[in-house]
XYZ file of C-alpha atoms in Angstrom:
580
model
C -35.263 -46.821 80.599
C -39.067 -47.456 81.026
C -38.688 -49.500 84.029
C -42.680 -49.835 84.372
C -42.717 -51.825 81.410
C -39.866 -54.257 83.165
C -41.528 -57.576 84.000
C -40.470 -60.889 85.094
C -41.965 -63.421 87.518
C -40.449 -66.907 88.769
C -42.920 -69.065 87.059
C -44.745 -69.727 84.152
C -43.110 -69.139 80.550
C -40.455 -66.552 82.265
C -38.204 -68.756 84.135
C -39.009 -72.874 83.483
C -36.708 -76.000 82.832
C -36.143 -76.945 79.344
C -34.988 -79.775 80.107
C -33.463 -82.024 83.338
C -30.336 -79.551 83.435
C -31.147 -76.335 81.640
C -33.514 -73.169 82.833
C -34.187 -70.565 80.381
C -34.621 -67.312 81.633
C -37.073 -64.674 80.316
C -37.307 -60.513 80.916
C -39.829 -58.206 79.011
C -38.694 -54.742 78.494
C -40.599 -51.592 76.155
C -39.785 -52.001 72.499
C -36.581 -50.951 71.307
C -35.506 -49.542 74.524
C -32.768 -51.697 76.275
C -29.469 -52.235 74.146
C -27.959 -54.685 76.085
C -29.423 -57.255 79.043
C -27.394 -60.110 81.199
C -28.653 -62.519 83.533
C -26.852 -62.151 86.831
C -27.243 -66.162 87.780
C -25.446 -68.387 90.689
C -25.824 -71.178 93.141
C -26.815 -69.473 96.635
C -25.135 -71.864 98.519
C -22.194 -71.139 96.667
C -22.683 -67.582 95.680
C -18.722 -66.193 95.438
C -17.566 -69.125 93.634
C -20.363 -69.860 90.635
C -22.043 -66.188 90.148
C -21.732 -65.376 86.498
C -23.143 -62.670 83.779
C -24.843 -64.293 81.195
C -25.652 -62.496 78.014
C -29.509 -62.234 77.390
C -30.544 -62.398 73.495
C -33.514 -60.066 72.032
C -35.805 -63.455 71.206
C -38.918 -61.483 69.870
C -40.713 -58.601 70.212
C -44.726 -57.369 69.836
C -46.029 -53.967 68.968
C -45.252 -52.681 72.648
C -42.661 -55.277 74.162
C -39.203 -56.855 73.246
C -38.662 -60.196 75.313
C -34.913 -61.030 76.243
C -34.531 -64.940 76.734
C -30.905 -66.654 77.695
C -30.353 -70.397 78.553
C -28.486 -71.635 81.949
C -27.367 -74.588 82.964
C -26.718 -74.368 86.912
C -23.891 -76.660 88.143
C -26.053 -78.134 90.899
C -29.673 -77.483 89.496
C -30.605 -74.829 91.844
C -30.182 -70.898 90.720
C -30.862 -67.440 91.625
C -30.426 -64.578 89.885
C -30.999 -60.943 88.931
C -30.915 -58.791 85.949
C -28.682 -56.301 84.740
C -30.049 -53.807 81.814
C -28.521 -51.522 79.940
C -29.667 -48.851 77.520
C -26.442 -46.664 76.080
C -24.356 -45.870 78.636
C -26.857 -46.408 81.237
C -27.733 -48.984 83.796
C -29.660 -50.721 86.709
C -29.788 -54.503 87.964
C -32.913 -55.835 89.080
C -33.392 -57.776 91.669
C -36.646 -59.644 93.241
C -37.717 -56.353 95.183
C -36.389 -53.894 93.460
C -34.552 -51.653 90.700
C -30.938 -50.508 92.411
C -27.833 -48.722 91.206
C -25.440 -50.865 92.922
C -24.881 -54.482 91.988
C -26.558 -57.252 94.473
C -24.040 -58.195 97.367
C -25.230 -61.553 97.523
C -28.166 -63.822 96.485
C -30.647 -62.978 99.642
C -32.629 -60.763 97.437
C -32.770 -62.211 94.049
C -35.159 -64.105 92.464
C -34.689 -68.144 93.247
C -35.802 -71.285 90.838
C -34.989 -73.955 93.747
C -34.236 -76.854 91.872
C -34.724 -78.548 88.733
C -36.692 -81.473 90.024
C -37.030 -83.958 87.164
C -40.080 -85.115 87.474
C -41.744 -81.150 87.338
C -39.636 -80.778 83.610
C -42.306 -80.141 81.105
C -41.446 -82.987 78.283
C -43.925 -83.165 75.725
C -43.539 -86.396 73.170
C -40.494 -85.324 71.111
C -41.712 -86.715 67.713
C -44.667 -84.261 67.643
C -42.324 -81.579 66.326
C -41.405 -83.530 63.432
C -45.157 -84.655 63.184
C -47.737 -83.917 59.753
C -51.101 -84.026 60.846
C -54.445 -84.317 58.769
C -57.562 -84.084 60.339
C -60.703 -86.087 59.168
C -64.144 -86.131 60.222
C -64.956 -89.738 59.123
C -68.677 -89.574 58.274
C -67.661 -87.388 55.237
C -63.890 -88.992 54.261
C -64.979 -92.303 52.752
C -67.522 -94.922 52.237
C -65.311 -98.163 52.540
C -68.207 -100.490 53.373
C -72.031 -99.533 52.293
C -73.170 -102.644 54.921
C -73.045 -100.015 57.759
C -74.877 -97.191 56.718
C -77.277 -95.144 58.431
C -80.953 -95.287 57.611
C -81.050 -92.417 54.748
C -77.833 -92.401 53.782
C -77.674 -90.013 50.898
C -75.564 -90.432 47.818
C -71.931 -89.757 48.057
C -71.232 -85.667 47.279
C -74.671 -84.014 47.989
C -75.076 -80.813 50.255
C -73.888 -81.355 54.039
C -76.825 -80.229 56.437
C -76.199 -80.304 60.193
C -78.300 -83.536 60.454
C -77.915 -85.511 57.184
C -75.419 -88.837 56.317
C -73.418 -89.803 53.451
C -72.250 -93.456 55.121
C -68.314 -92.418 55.324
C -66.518 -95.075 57.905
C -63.282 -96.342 59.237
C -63.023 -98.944 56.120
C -62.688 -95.719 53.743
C -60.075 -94.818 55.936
C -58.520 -97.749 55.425
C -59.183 -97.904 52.112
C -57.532 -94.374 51.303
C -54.074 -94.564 53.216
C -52.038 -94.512 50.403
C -53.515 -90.860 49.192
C -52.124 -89.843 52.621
C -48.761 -91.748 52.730
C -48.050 -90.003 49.031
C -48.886 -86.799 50.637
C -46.637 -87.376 53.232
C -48.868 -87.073 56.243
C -47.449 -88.609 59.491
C -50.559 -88.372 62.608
C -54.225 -88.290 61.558
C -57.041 -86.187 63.834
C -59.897 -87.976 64.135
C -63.281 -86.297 65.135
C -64.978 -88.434 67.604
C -65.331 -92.384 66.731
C -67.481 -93.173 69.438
C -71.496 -93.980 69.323
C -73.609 -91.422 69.144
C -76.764 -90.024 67.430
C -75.200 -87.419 65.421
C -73.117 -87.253 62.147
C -70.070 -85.342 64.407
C -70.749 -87.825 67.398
C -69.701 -84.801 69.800
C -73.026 -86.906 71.529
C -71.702 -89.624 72.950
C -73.809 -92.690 73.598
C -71.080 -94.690 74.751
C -67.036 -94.002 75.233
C -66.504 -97.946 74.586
C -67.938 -98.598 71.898
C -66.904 -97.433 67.966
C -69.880 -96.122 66.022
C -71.545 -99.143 64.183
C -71.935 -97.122 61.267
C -68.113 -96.355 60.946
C -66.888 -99.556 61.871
C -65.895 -101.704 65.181
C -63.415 -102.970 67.549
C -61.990 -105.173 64.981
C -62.028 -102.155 62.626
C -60.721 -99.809 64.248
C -57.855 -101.912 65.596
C -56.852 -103.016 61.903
C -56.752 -99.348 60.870
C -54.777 -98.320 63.598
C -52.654 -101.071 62.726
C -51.907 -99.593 59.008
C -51.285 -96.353 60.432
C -48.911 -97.513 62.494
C -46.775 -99.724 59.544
C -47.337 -96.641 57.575
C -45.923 -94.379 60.639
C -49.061 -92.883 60.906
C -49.531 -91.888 64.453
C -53.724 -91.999 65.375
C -55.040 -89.155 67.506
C -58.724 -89.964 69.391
C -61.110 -86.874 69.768
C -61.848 -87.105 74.090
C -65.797 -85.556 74.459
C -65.617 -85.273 78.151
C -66.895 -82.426 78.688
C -70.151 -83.586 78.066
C -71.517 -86.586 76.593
C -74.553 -87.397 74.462
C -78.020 -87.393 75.481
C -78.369 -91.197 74.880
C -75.632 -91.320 76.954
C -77.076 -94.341 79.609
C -76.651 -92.126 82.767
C -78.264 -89.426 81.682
C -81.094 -91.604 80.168
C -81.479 -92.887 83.747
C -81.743 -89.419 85.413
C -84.100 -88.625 82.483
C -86.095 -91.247 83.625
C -85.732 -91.008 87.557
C -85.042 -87.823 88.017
C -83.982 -87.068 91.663
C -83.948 -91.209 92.274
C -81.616 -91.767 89.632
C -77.881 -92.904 91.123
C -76.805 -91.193 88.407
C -78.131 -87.882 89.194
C -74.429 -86.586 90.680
C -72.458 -87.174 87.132
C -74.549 -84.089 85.629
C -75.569 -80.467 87.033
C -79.471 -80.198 87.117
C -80.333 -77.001 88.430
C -83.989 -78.071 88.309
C -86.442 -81.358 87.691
C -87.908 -82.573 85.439
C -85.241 -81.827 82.955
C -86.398 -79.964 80.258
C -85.873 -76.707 78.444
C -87.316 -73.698 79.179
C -86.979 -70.447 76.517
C -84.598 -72.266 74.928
C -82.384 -72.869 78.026
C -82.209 -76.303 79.580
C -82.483 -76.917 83.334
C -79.263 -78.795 83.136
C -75.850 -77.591 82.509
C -74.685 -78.386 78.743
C -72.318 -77.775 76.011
C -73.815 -74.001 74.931
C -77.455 -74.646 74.959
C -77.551 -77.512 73.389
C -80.148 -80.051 74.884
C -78.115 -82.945 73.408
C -74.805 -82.436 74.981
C -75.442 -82.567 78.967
C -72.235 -81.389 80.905
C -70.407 -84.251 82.817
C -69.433 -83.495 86.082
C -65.947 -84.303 86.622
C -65.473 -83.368 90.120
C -67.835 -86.586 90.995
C -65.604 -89.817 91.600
C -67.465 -92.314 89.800
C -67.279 -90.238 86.162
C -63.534 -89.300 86.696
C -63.687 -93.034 87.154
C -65.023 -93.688 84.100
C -63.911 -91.405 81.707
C -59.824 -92.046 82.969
C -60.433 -96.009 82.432
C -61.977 -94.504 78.953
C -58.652 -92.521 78.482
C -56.746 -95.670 79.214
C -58.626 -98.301 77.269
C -57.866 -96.730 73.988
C -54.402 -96.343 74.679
C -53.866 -99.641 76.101
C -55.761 -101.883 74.029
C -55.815 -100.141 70.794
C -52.379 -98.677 70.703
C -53.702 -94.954 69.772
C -50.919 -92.343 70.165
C -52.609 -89.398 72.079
C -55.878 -87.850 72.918
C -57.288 -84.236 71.353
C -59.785 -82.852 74.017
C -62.725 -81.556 73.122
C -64.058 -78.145 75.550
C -60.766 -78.468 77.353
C -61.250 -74.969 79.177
C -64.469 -75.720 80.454
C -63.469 -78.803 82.266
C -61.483 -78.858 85.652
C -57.569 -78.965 86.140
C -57.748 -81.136 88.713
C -59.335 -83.710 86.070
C -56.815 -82.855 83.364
C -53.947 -83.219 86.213
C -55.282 -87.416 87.118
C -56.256 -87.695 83.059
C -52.346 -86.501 82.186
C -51.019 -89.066 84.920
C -53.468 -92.118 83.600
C -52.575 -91.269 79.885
C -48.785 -90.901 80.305
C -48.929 -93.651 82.360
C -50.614 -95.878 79.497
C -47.969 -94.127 77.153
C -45.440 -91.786 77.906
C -45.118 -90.459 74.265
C -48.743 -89.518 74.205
C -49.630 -86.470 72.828
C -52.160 -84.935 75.008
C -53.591 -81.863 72.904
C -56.385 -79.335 74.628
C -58.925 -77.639 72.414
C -58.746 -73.891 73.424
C -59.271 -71.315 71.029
C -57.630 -68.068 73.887
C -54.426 -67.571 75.485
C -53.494 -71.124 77.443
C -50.586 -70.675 79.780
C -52.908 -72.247 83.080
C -53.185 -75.215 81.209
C -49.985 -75.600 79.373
C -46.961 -76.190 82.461
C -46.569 -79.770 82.383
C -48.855 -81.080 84.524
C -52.076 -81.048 82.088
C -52.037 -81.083 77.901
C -48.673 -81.223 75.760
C -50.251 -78.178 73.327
C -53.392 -76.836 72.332
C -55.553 -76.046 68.927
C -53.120 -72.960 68.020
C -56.150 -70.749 67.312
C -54.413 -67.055 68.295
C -52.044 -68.635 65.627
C -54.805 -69.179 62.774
C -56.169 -65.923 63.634
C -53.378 -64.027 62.755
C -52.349 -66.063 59.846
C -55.824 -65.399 58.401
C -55.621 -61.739 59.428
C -52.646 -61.026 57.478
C -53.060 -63.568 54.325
C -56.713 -63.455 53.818
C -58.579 -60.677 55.493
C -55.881 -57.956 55.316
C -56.452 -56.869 58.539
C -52.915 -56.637 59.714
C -49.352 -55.475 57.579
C -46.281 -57.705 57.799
C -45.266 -55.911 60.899
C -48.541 -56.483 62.920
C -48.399 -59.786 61.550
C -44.867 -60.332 62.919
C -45.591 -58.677 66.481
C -48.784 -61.052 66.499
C -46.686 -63.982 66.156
C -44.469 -62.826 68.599
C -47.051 -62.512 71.186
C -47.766 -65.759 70.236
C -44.173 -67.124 71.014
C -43.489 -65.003 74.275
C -46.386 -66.480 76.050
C -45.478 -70.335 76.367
C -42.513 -72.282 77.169
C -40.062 -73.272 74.272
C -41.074 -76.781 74.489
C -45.134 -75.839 74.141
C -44.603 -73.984 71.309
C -42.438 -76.793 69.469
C -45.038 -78.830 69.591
C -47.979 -76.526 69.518
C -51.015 -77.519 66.911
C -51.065 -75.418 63.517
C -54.607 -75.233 62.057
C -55.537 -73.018 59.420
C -59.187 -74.749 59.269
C -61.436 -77.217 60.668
C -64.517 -78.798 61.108
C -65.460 -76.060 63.005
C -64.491 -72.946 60.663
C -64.851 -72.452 56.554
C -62.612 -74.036 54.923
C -59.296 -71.841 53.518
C -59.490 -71.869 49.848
C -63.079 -70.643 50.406
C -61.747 -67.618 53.484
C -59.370 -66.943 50.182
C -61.953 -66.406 48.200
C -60.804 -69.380 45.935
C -57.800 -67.881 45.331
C -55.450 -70.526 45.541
C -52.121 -68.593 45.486
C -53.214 -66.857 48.639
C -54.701 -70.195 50.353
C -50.869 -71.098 49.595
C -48.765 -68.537 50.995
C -50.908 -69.069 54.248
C -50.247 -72.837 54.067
C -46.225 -71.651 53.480
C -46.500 -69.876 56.906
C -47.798 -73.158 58.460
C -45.091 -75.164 57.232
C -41.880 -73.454 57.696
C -43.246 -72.159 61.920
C -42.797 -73.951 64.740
C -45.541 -76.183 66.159
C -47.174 -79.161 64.081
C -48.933 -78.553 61.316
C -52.541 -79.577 60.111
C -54.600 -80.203 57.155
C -57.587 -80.536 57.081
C -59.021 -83.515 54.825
C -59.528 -82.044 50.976
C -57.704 -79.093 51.332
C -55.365 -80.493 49.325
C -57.468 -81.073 46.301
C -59.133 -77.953 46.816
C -61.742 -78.696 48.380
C -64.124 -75.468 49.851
C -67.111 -74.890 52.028
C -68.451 -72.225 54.156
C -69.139 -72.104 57.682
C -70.130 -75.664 59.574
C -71.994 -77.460 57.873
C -70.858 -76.221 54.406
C -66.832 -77.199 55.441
C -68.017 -80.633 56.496
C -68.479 -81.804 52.608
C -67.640 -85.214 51.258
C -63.766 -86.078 50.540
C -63.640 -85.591 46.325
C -61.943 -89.152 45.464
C -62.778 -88.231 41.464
C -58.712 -87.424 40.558
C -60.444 -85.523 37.401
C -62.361 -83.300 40.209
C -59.301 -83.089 42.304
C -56.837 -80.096 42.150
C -53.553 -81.862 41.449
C -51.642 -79.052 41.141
C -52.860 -78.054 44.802
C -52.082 -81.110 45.921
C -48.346 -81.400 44.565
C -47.530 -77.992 46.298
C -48.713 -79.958 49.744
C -46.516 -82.612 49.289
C -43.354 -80.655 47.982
C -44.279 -78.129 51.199
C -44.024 -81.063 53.437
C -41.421 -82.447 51.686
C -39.278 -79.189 52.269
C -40.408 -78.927 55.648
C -39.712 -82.603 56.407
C -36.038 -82.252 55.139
C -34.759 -79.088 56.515
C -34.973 -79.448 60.238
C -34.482 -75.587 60.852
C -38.072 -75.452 60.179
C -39.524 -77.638 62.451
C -37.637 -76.594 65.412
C -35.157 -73.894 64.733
C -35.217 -70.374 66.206
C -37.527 -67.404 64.637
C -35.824 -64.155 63.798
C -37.791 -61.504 61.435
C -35.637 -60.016 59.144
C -37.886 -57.619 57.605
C -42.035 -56.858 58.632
C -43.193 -53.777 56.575
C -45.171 -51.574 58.363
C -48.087 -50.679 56.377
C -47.171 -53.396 54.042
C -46.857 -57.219 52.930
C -43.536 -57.653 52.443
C -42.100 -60.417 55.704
C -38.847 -62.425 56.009
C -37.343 -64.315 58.544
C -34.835 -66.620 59.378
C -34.641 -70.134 61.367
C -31.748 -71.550 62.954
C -30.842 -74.616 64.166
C -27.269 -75.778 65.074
C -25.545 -72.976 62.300
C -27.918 -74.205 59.933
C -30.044 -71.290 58.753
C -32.843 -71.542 56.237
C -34.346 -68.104 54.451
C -38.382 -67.480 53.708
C -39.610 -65.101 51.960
C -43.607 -63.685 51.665
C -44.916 -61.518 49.125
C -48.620 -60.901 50.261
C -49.480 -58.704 47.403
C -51.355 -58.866 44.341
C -48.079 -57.652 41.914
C -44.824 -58.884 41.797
C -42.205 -57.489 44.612
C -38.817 -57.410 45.252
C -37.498 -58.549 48.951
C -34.165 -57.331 50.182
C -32.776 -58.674 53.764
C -29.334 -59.278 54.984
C -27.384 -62.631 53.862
C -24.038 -64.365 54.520
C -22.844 -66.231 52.130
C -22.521 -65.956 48.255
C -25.627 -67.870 46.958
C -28.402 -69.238 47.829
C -31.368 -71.942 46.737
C -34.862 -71.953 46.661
C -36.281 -75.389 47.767
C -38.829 -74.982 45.189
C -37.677 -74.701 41.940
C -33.985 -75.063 42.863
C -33.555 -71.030 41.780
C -29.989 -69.717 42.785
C -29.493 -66.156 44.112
C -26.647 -64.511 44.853
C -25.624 -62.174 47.696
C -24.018 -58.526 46.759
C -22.319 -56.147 49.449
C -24.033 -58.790 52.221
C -27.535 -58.066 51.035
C -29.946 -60.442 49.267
C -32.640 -59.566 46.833
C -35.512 -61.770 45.757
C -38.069 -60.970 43.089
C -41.015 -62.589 44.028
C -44.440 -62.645 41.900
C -47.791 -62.216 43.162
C -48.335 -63.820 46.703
C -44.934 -65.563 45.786
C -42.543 -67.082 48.350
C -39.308 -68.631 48.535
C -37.694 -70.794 50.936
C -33.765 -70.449 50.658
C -30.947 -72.133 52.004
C -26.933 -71.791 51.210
C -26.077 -72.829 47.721
């Protein structure tokens, strides 16, 4: 045994409640070199009577690690416990302090979770895992009323340019609900809504007020409205990192300088503000002159950006908050903005944008999830570059899971695009069966999954602002046939519940090839899927119980011989199979 590759730590995504009763219990171990691993668990007050061996499962593994994960329920909510590893016919427990021989004689030494205090449980809103989300950025979705256009506005479906308008509003929205009620789409992300000078409006002018040239008050609450009969759930894009240079603070300390009572909510390094080589003497988003930083350490803009936080919730009945910059902004602000927003709701779904590895922010006390970025990368890397086989693909993913608690990954946010990346069909090269089989990843993982608007009528682009192109309403223009494989693949994903939240086993990850299957279990229920990411037709063998199964599109039966099942699948094919 390679005990320097042994790790476990009370805290974190190792050892954390699931829920008011249960802990689960994580250990990371080399790859493919313990056989066997048991939780050695107990209540320290009453050691003799409750200590138990619990049987550790092999939950995933990565190119260098396996991770062993077991669930506990301690009688009284307190535990401690060791670890007992085996690898053949040898062993060693592990305590807090050390690697011994000899079993523990009692619980001084092992590691402790004190107590599962209810209110420290990390309980994201439940119906996020069941949740379909489609993302809009609602200057380019629809023109529903012409009345509020921008000066300029150009003609509906002409080149996007970083600083042009095409007059798309909140009545378009409106207008087009039914296009995403026959897709089947449950939450909609939308890019900020607020005033500002900009077609994004990641400027903000002013938190309170909807941009007059999408809509306001009165619009936005009767769209919300249809959302909700629809059961729609309405996600707000939060810019509080920094606002907008018309923002009337800043337009104050522009003015006053030092004088200004405003000069606290920003960081000026130096007066008069201004930009020197291209670098402004005030802290910003990047460079950009536009987007001054807010400081949200000063008491009077935590003020006002947590009555912001609230106001929407409260009076508008929005479900949740997506947070624009979330790293760059302090926990103690995301800690008071969780409190205020959970407060206002308690099935809010508070989602971070952070594009790296997110476990400081992701314990309970801050977001719900984050954009799943590490997740898109190695989607992308596997389906469309071809930078990884199946097997790097599957020890990427399983990176991916070992890092967060359960519940954060159940509810984690699946993007394969944005407004901030090209668009998929065109990463694919406009190959559409590809740009599929990436979107069949998306839909039978954990987390939430995204579209992003007109990727479902095949709509492309290149980087920003090439992916920020009008919504095609033409249905002669539109790609119908992409569009019916959306809705079947939420259909499918919406009626076998393995997928949203069942376990992940690989079956099979070729190394040095594109051949991946894997399993999902939920309550004995186990659901099959199948990837062929190749350019020819393959055939896909992996162990099977049963004697048949289904495909959940196109209803194909296969049948099992000497407990093995084989598949032929075409090109980039796929199947998603569950017992006959």
């Amino acid at each position: 045994m390679l005990l320097e590759a042994v790790y476990h730590r009370p805290k974190l995504n190792w050892t954390y409640a699931y829920d008011n009763k249960t802990l689960h219990l994580r250990l990371r171990a080399k790859k493919n070199d313990l056989t066997e691993v048991y939780a050695f668990v107990g209540d320290k007050y009453m050691w003799d009577q409750s200590k138990e061996l619990i049987p550790m499962t092999l939950m995933i593994s990565d190119e260098m690690f396996d991770y062993w994960e077991c669930s506990y329920q301690p009688p009284l909510r307190r535990t401690r416990y060791g670890f007992l590893l085996k690898s053949g016919d040898k062993q060693i427990w592990m305590t807090e302090s050390e690697f011994t021989k000899e079993r523990p004689a009692g619980p001084e030494r092992l590691f402790e979770f004190p107590f599962i205090n209810p209110i420290d449980v990390f309980t994201p809103p439940a119906w996020v895992k069941d949740a379909i989300f489609y993302q809009i950025f609602p200057e380019r979705f629809a023109n529903g009323d012409p009345n509020n256009d921008p000066k300029g506005v150009l003609p509906w479906g002409g080149k996007p340019e970083r600083d042009n308008f095409f007059g798309g509003d909140l009545q378009g929205v409106i207008d087009h609900l039914d296009h995403l009620s026959e897709l089947g789409i449950t939450g909609i992300y939308f890019t900020p809504l607020f005033e500002a000078t900009t077609n994004h409006k990641y400027d903000t002018a002013d938190y309170m007020k909807i941009d007059p040239h999408f809509g306001d008050i009165a619009t936005i609450k009767k769209l919300v409205q249809a959302c909700h009969e629809r059961g729609i759930k309405v996600l707000f894009d939060a810019v509080f990192n920094h606002s907008g240079k018309t923002f009337a603070p800043f337009v104050d300390v522009m003015e006053k300088g030092e004088k200004s009572r405003y000069k606290d909510w920003f960081y000026v390094r130096e007066y008069p503000l201004q930009v020197k080589n291209g670098v402004p003497t005030y802290d910003t988003f990047a460079f950009e002159p536009l987007m001054p930083k807010l400081n949200t350490e000063n008491p009077e803009v935590k003020e006002y950006l947590l009555k912001v936080a609230e106001f929407w919730i409260k009076e508008i009945g929005i479900d949740g908050w997506r947070l624009d910059v979330a790293n760059e902004v302090d926990h103690a602000f995301w800690r008071d903005f969780r409190k205020t927003v959970k407060a206002a709701n308690p099935e809010a779904y508070i989602l971070g944008e952070i594009w790296h590895e997110s476990s400081g922010w992701l314990q309970g006390d801050q977001f719900d999830a984050v954009m799943n970025y590490p997740f898109t990368e190695a989607v992308l890397d596997f389906v469309v570059r071809g930078t990884l086989d199946a097997e790097g693909f599957a020890n990427a993913i399983g990176k991916q899971l070992s890092r967060y608690p359960l519940q954060a990954s159940e509810v984690a946010f699946n993007l394969l695009d944005s407004h901030d990346t090209p668009r998929l069909l065109t990463l694919c090269k406009d190959n559409k069966a590809q740009m599929k089989l990436a979107a069949l990843f998306q839909f039978t993982y954990s987390g939430t999954p995204c579209i992003y608007y007109g990727d479902e009528v095949g709509l492309d682009g290149g980087a920003d602002p090439d992916c920020r192109k009008c919504m095609e309403w033409d249905p002669k223009r539109q790609d119908r046939d992409l569009f019916a494989f959306y809705q079947k693949l939420i259909a499918v994903r919406k009626e076998l519940a393995p997928l949203r939240t069942g376990s992940l086993k690989f079956l099979l990850a070729e190394k040095e090839g594109s051949k991946l299957a894997y399993e999902r279990v939920l309550n004995g229920e186990k659901v099959l899927v199948l990837l062929n990411n190749y350019d020819a037709g393959q055939t896909i063998e992996v162990p099977a119980t049963g004697s048949s199964w289904r495909d959940a599109f196109g209803s194909q039966t296969y049948s099992t011989s000497d407990g093995k099942l084989a598949v032929k699948l075409p090109a980039y094919g796929y199947a998603v199979l569950t017992l006959a």
